[in-house]
XYZ file of C-alpha atoms in Angstrom:
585
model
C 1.916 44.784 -32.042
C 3.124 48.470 -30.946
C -0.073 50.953 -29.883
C 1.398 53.558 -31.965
C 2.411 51.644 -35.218
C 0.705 53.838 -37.838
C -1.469 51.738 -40.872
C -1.441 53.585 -44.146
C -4.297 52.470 -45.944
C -3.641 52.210 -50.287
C -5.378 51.096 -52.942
C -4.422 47.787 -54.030
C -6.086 44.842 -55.924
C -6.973 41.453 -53.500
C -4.554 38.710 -54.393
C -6.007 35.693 -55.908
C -5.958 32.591 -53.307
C -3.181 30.301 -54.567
C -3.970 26.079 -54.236
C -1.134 25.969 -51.904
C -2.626 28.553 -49.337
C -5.951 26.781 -49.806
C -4.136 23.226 -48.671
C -2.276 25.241 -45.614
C -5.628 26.497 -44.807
C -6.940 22.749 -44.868
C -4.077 21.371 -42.989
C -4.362 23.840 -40.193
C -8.018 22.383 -39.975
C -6.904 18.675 -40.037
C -4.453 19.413 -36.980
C -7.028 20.622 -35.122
C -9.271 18.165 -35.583
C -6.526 15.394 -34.575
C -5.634 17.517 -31.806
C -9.635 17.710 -31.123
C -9.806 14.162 -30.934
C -6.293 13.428 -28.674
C -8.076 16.002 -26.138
C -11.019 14.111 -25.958
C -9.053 10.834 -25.263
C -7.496 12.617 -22.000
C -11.318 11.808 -20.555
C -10.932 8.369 -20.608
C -9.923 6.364 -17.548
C -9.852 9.658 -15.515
C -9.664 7.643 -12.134
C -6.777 5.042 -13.628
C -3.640 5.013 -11.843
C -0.553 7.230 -12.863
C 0.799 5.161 -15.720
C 3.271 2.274 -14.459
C 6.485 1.890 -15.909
C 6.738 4.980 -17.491
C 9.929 7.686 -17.324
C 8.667 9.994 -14.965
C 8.864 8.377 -11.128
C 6.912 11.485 -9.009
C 6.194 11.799 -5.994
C 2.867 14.086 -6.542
C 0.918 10.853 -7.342
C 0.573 9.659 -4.047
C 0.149 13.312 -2.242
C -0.418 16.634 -4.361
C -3.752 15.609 -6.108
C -4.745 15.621 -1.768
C -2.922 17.883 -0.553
C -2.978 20.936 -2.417
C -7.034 20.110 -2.441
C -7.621 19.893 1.073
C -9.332 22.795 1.746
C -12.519 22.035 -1.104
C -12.072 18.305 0.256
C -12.301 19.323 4.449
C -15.334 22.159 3.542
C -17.041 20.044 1.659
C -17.246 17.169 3.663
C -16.895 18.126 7.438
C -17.697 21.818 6.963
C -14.061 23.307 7.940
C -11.089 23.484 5.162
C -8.415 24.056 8.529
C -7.290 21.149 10.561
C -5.544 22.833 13.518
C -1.754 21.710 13.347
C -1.949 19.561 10.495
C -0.857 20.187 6.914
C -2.922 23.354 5.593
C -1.178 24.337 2.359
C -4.849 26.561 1.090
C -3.574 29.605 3.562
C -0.690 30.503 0.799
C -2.312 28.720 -2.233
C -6.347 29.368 -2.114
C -6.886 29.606 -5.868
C -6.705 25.768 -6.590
C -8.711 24.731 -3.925
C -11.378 27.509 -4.476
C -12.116 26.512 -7.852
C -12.359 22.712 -6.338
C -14.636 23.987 -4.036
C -17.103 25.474 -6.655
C -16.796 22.165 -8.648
C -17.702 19.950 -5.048
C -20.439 22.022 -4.766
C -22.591 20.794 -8.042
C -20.805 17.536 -8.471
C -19.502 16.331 -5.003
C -16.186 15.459 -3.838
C -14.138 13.054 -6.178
C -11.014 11.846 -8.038
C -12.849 11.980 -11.706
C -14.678 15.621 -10.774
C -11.086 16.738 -9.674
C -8.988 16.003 -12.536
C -11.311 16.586 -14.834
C -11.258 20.318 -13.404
C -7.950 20.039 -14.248
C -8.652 19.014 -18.377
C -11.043 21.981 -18.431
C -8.038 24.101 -16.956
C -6.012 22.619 -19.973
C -8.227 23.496 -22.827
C -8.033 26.868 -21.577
C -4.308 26.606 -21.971
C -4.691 24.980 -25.311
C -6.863 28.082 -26.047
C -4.771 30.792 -24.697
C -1.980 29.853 -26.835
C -4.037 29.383 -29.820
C -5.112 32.740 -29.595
C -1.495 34.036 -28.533
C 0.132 32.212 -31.713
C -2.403 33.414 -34.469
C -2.047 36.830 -32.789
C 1.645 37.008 -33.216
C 2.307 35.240 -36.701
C 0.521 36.454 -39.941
C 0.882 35.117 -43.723
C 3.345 37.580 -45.471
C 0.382 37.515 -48.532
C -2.667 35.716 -49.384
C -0.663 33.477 -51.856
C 1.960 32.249 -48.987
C -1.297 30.931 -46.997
C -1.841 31.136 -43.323
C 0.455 30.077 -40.827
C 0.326 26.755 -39.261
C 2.213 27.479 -35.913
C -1.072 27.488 -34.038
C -2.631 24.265 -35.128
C 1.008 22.750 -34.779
C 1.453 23.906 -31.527
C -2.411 22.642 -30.076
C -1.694 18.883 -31.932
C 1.597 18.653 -30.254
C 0.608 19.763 -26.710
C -2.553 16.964 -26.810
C -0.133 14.655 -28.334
C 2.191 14.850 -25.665
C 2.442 11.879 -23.426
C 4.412 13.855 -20.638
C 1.629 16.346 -20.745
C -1.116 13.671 -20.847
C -0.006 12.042 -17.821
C 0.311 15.256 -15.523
C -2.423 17.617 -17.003
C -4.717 14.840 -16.048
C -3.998 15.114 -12.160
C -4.986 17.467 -9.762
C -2.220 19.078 -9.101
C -1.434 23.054 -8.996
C 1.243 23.208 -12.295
C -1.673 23.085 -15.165
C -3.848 26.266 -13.176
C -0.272 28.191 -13.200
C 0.433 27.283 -16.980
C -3.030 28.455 -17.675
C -2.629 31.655 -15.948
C 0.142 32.435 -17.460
C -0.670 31.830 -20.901
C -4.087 34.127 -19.732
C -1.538 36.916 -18.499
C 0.561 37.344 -21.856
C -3.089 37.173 -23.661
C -4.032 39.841 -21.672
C -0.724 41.965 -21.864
C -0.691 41.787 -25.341
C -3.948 43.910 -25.834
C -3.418 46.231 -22.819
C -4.724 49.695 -23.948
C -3.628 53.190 -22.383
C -6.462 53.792 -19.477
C -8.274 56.794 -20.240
C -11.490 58.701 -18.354
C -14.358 57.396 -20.334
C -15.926 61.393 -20.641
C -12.658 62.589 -21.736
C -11.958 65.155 -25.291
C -11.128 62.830 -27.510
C -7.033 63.249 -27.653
C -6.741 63.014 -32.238
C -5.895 66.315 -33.558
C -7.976 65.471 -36.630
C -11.097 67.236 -36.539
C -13.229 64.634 -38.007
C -12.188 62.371 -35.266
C -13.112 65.483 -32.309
C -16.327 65.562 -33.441
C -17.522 61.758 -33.953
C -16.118 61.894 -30.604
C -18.118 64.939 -29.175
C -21.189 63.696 -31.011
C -20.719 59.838 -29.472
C -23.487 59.311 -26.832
C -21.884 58.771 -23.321
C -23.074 55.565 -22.877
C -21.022 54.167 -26.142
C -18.114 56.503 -24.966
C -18.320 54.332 -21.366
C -18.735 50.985 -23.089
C -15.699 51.302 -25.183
C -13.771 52.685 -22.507
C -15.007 49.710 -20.687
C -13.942 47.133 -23.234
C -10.201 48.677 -23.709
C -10.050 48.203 -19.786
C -10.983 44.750 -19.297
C -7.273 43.484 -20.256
C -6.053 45.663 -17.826
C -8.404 44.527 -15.015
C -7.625 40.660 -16.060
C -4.011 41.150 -16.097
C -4.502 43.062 -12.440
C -6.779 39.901 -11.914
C -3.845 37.359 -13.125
C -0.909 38.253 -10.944
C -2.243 37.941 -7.278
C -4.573 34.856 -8.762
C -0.730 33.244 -10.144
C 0.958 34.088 -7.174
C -1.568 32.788 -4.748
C -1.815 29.522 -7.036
C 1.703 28.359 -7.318
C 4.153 31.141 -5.640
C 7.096 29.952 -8.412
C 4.907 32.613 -10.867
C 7.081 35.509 -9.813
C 9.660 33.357 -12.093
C 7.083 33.908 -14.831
C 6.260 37.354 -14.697
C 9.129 38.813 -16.892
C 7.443 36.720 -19.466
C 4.426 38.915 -19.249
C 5.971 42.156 -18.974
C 8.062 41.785 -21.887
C 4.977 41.597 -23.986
C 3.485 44.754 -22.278
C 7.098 46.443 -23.166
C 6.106 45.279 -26.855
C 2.477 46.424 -26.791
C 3.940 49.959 -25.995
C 6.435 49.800 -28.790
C 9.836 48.724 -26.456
C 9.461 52.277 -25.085
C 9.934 52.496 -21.225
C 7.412 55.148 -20.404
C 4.360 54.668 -22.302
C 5.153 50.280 -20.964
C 5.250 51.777 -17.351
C 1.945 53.717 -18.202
C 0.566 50.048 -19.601
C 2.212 47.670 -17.175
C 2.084 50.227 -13.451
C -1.558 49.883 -13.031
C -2.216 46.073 -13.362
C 0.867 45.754 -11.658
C -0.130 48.027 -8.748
C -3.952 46.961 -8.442
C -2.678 42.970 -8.588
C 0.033 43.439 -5.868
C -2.687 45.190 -3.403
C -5.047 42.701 -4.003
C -2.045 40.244 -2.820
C -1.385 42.350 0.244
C -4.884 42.451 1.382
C -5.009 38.823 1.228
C -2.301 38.376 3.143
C -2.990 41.414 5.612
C -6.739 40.711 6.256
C -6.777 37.209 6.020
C -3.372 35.137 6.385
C -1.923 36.991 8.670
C -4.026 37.606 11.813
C -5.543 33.610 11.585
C -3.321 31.539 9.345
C 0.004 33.049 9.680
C 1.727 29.754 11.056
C 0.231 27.688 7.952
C 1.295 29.971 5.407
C 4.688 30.277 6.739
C 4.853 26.346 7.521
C 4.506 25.800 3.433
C 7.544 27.530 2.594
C 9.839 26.229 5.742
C 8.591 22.472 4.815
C 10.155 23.309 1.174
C 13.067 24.192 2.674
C 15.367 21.135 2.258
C 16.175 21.523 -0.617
C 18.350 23.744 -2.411
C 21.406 25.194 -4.831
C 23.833 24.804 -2.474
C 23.571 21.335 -1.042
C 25.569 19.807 -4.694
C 28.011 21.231 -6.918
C 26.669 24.377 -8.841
C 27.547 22.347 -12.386
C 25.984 18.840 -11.276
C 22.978 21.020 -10.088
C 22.728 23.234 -14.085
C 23.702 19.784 -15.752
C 20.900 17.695 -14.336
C 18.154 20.875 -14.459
C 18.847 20.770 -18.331
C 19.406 17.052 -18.750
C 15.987 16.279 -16.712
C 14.474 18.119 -19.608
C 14.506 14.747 -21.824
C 11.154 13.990 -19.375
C 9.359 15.939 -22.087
C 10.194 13.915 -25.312
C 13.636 13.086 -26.276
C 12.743 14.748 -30.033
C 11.102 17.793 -28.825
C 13.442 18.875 -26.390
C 16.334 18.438 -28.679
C 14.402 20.025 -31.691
C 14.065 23.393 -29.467
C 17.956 23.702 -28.593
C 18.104 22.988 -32.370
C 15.707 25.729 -33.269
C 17.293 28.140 -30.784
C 20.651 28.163 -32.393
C 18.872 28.137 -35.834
C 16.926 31.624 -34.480
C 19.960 32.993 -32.969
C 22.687 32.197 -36.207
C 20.249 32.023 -39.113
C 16.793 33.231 -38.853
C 17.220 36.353 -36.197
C 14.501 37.861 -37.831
C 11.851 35.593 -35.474
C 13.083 37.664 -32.490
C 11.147 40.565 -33.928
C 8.066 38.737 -32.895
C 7.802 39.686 -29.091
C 5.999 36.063 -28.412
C 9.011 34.351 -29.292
C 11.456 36.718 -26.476
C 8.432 36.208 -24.019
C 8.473 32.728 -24.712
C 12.446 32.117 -24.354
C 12.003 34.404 -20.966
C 9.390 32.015 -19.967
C 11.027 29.121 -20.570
C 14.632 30.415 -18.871
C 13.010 32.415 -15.392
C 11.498 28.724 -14.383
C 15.090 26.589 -15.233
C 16.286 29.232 -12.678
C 13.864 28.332 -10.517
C 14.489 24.399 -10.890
C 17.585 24.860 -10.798
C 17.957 27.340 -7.452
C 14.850 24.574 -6.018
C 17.036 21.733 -6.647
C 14.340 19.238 -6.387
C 13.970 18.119 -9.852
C 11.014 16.013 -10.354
C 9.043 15.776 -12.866
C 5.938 17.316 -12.715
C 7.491 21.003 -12.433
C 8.743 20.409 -16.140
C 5.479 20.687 -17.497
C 5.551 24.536 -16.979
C 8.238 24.558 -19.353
C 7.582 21.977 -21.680
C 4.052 23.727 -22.204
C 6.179 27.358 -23.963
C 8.738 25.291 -25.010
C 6.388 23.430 -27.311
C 4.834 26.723 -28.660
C 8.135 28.086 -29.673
C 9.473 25.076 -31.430
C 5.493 25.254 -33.361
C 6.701 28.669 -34.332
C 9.820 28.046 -35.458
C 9.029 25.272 -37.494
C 6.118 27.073 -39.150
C 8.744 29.979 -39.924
C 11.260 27.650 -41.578
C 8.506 26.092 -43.345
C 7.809 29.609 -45.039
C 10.613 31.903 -44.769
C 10.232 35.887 -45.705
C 9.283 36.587 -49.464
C 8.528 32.741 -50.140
C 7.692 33.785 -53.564
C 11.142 34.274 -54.554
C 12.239 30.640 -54.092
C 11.869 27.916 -56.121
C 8.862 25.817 -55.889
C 11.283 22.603 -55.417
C 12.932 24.808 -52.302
C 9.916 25.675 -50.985
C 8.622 21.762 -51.577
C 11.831 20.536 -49.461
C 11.371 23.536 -46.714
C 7.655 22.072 -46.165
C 8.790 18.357 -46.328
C 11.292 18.644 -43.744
C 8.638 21.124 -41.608
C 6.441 17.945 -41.734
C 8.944 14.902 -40.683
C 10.086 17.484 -37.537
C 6.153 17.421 -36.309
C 5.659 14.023 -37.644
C 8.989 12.464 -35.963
C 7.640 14.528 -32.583
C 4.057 13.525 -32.363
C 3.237 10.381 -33.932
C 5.626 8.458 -31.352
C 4.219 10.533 -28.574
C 0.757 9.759 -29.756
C 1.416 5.880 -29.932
C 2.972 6.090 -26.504
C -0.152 7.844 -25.227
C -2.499 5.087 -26.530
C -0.586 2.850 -24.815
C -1.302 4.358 -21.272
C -5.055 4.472 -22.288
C -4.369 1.265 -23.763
C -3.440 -0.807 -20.178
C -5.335 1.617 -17.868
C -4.503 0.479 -13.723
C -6.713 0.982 -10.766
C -4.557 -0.493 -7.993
C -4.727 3.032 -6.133
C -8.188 3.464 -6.308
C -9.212 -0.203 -5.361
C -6.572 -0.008 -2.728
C -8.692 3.178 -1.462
C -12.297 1.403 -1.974
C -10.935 -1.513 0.091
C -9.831 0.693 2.677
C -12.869 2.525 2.642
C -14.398 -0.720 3.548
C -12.160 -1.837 6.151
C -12.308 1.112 8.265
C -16.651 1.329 7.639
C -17.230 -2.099 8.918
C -15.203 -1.212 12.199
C -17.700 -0.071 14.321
C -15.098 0.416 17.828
C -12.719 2.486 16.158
C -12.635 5.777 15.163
C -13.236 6.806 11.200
C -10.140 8.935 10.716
C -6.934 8.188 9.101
C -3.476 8.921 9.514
C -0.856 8.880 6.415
C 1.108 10.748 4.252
C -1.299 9.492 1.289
C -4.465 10.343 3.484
C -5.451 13.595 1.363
C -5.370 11.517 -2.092
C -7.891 8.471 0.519
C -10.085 11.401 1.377
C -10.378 12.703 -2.029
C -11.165 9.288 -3.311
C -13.420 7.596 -0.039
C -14.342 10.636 1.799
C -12.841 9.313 4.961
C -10.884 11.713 6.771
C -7.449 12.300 7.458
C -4.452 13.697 9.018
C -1.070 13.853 7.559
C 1.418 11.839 9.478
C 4.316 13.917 7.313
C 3.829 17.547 7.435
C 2.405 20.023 10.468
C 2.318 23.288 12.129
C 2.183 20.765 15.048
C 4.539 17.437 15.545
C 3.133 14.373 14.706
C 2.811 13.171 18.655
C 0.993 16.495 19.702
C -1.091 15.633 16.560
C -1.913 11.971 17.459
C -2.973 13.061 20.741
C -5.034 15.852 19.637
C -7.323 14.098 16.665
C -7.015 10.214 18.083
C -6.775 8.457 14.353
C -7.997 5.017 14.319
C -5.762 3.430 11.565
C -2.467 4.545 10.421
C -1.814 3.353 6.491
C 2.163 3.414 5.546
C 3.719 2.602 2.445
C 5.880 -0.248 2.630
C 6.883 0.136 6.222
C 6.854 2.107 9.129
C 9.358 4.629 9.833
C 11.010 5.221 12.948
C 9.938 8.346 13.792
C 6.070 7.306 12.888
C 6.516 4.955 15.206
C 7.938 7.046 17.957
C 5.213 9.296 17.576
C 2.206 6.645 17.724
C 3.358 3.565 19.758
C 2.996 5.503 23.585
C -0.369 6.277 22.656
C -1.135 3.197 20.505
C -0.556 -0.239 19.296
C -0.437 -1.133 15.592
C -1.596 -4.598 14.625
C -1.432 -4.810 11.055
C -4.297 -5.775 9.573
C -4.175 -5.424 5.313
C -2.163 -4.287 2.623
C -2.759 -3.694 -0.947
C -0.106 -3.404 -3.827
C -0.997 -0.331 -5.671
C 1.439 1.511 -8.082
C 5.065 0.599 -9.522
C 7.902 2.366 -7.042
C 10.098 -0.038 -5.298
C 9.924 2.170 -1.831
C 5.745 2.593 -2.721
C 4.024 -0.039 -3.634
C 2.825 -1.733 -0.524
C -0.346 0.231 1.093
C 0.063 -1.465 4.425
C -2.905 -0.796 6.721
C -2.540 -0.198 10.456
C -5.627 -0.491 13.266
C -4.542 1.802 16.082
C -5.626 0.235 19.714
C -5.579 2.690 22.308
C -2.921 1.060 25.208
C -4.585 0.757 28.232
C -3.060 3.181 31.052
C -1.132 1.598 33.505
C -2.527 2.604 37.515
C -0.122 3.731 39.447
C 0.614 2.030 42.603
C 0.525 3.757 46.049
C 3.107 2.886 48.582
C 2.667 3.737 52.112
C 4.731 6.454 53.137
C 7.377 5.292 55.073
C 7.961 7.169 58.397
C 11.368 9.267 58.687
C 12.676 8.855 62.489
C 13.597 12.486 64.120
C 17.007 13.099 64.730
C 18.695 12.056 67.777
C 19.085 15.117 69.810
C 20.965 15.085 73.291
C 22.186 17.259 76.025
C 25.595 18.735 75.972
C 27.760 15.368 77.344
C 24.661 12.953 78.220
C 25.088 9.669 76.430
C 22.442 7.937 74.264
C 21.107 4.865 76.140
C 21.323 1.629 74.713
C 17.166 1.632 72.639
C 18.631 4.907 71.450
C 21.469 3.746 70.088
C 19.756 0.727 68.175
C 16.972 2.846 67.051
């Protein structure tokens, strides 16, 4: 709400609680509870495979939950978080790893410690936008009964298959949606910074002197407590940027709000939004000043050239916006369609839900990160979960504001019977199948990955003549989940030959096959005998963990031939003949 909407106090009489607000008020505590218990269920089988056969074929199950780790993984276990040359992604995104790092620390490196990181990193998200929701939607009377968008919202985001599947992995897109979520919390109860010993700036003189007669200490404190969303919002932007760069997509999300929390005016939201802004963008630079750029320079640069084949312009501007918007169906077929649905509804019917500034912030959201799928090009899966995430929250609100439209008490109780009925079968016809679909994964839980890795770890322990360390594209997930350590055979400030022959792996594990250029890279050095593989997940082109001992060729000695002896030149006298050895010599 605006800092300087004014609150006339009046006399009035309190308004009996009707039954119906009573029920709302239970209902909103039954969806919580159901969502309560659908959280809890993400704990189970936290090591399982990503689910087989479902609709979202990603790439990040093999790599990310490794990769984007690394750092907390290398630290923890061989005391150093930089390989020299190999793939270092930490030097542009430390957050992720950092946290990781805390976690290893108490609990020790592992796949279930990991990811279940990640669920804590979730049920701040589920938090954050229960807090954002109830902030930004209030019962028009105590008869009408509370609003239900909240509790909506929470059931369908732990409901969500799509979610369930990729909030449970390591990877760096539930830390950004939590962030996020944090930094329109935060800009929605930024307060105008003020010095703590300051006259008191009311004109009435009762407020002057409660002021002048305040102790400083309780002056400080409540200066204190109107600054710390400021600080946290400062706090969010470098800590969103340095997680998952793709949050500059998000930040007109969070600066619309600040615009809103200083009544859509431009100056007092530059007096809100400047300082945050300014404190979060130096604590960026002097990151990247003190730290990346005299030592890890090359690494941080390397993560944003190895992104860079993909793009806009390789396909057809129309194919490229067609398939960003039709790849949307990842996140539920009825949900995705409902909030097109509700969008037109808002736009040609309801308008009057744009006056709530969480519902703009939401749509900007939602829109700044399909421009960013859509300029990235690369559409898989997992990067849909930073949309599906708002997108669920506005479709909760929109539901909940067709379910109880302004001055409910003027329709008919049959009208407001059908507006409720119809409400329900929307949430109903979006969760329950999600929720059955979700038991199913927990329902036929795989380990083919993780028994893959166990039987590597094996393999390579009971070796004793060849070196520990692993080369693959999938040897940050093997670390993670055996401890062994690893080089990528993919990615590299250094190619993969001047790699092999600096850090001398002892097995190279491929999926499938070998490729070419793996090949060209390792065979001078190295002979492959193949010597396991273990079926582990469902893609045709990965599903084949093929394992590889390297045996050092032997060198070949070079042979030294005797020198043979060059005759001089014939040299003779101005007309003398050469004589007849001469001549054969």
């Amino acid at each position: 709400m605006p800092l300087d909407s004014k609150q006339v106090t009046v006399p009035a009489t309190r308004e009996p609680v009707s039954i119906s607000a009573e029920l709302t008020r239970w209902l909103g505590w039954l969806l919580l509870a159901a969502a309560a218990i659908f959280f809890a269920l993400h704990f189970l089988h936290l090591t399982a495979d990503f689910p087989n056969n479902s609709p979202w074929e990603d790439w990040s199950k093999y790599t990310d939950e490794g990769w984007y780790g690394d750092a907390a993984i290398r630290h923890t276990l061989f005391g150093t978080w930089n390989f020299s040359g190999d793939f270092n992604p930490a030097a542009a995104l430390p957050v992720w790893p950092f946290l990781e790092l805390i976690l290893f620390k108490f609990t020790g490196v592992s796949l279930a410690a990991a990811r279940a990181l990640t669920l804590a990193v979730f049920a701040v998200t589920l938090i954050a936008f229960y807090r954002l929701i109830t902030r930004h939607t209030h019962p028009s009377s105590r008869r009408s009964g509370q609003s239900l968008a909240a509790p909506i919202c929470v059931l369908l985001l732990c409901t969500s298959p799509f979610l369930f599947v990729f909030e449970r992995m390591a990877i760096l897109e539930p830390l950004l949606i939590a962030l996020t979520a944090l930094g329109l919390l935060a800009a929605s109860h930024l307060h105008p910074l003020h010095w703590p010993f300051a006259k008191s700036s009311s004109s009435r003189p009762e407020a002057q002197r409660a002021a002048a007669e305040r102790p400083l200490y309780l002056s400080f404190l409540s200066q204190a407590k109107l600054f710390l969303p400021t600080l946290a919002l400062a706090l969010i932007i470098p800590a969103a940027i340095l997680t998952k760069t793709t949050a500059i997509c998000l930040f007109p999300a969070i600066f619309y709000l600040v615009w809103a929390r200083a009544g859509y005016r431009l100056l007092p939201a530059l007096k809100l939004g400047l300082p945050p802004l300014a404190v979060g963008l130096a604590l960026w630079a002097a990151y990247y000043g003190f730290i990346v750029r005299p030592h890890y320079l090359a690494d941080y640069q390397y993560l944003f050239s190895a992104n860079a084949y993909t793009g806009f312009e390789l396909d057809p501007l129309a194919d490229v916006v067609l398939n960003t918007l039709s790849d949307g169906l990842w996140m539920g077929a009825v949900l995705y369609i409902s909030f097109f649905a509700t969008v037109l509804l808002t736009l040609f019917w309801r308008p009057r839900l744009l006056s709530n500034p969480l519902v703009p912030a939401l749509w900007l959201w939602i829109g700044g990160y399909f421009v960013f799928l859509a300029y990235h090009n690369n559409l898989q899966p997992r990067y849909y979960i930073v949309v599906a995430v708002p997108i669920t929250a506005f479709v909760a609100i929109a539901i909940d504001a067709f379910r109880r439209p302004p001055h409910a008490e003027t329709y008919s109780i049959s009208a407001r019977v059908l507006s409720g009925l119809i409400a329900a079968a929307v949430v109903l016809a979006i969760a329950i199948p999600d929720a059955v679909r979700q038991i199913e994964f927990l329902r036929r839980p795989t380990y083919g990955f993780e028994a893959a890795a166990q039987s590597i770890k094996r393999l390579v322990l009971a070796d004793k003549t060849h070196p520990h360390l692993i080369l693959s594209i999938s040897g940050s997930d093997l670390t993670l989940m055996t401890g062994l350590p690893s080089i990528c055979d993919d990615f590299g400030t250094d190619d993969l030959d001047v790699r092999v022959k600096k850090y001398r792996p002892g097995w190279y594990i491929a999926w499938n096959d070998v490729e070419d250029d793996k090949a060209d890279a390792i065979t001078p050095l190295y002979t492959m005998h193949r010597v396991a593989a273990y079926p582990a997940m469902d893609d045709p082109e990965r599903n084949l963990l093929i394992v590889y001992r390297l045996d050092p060729k032997v060198p070949t000695p070079e042979v030294h031939r005797e020198r043979r002896r060059t005759p001089k030149p014939l040299i003779t006298k101005e007309g003398q003949q050469p004589s007849v050895p001469q001549l054969q010599h």
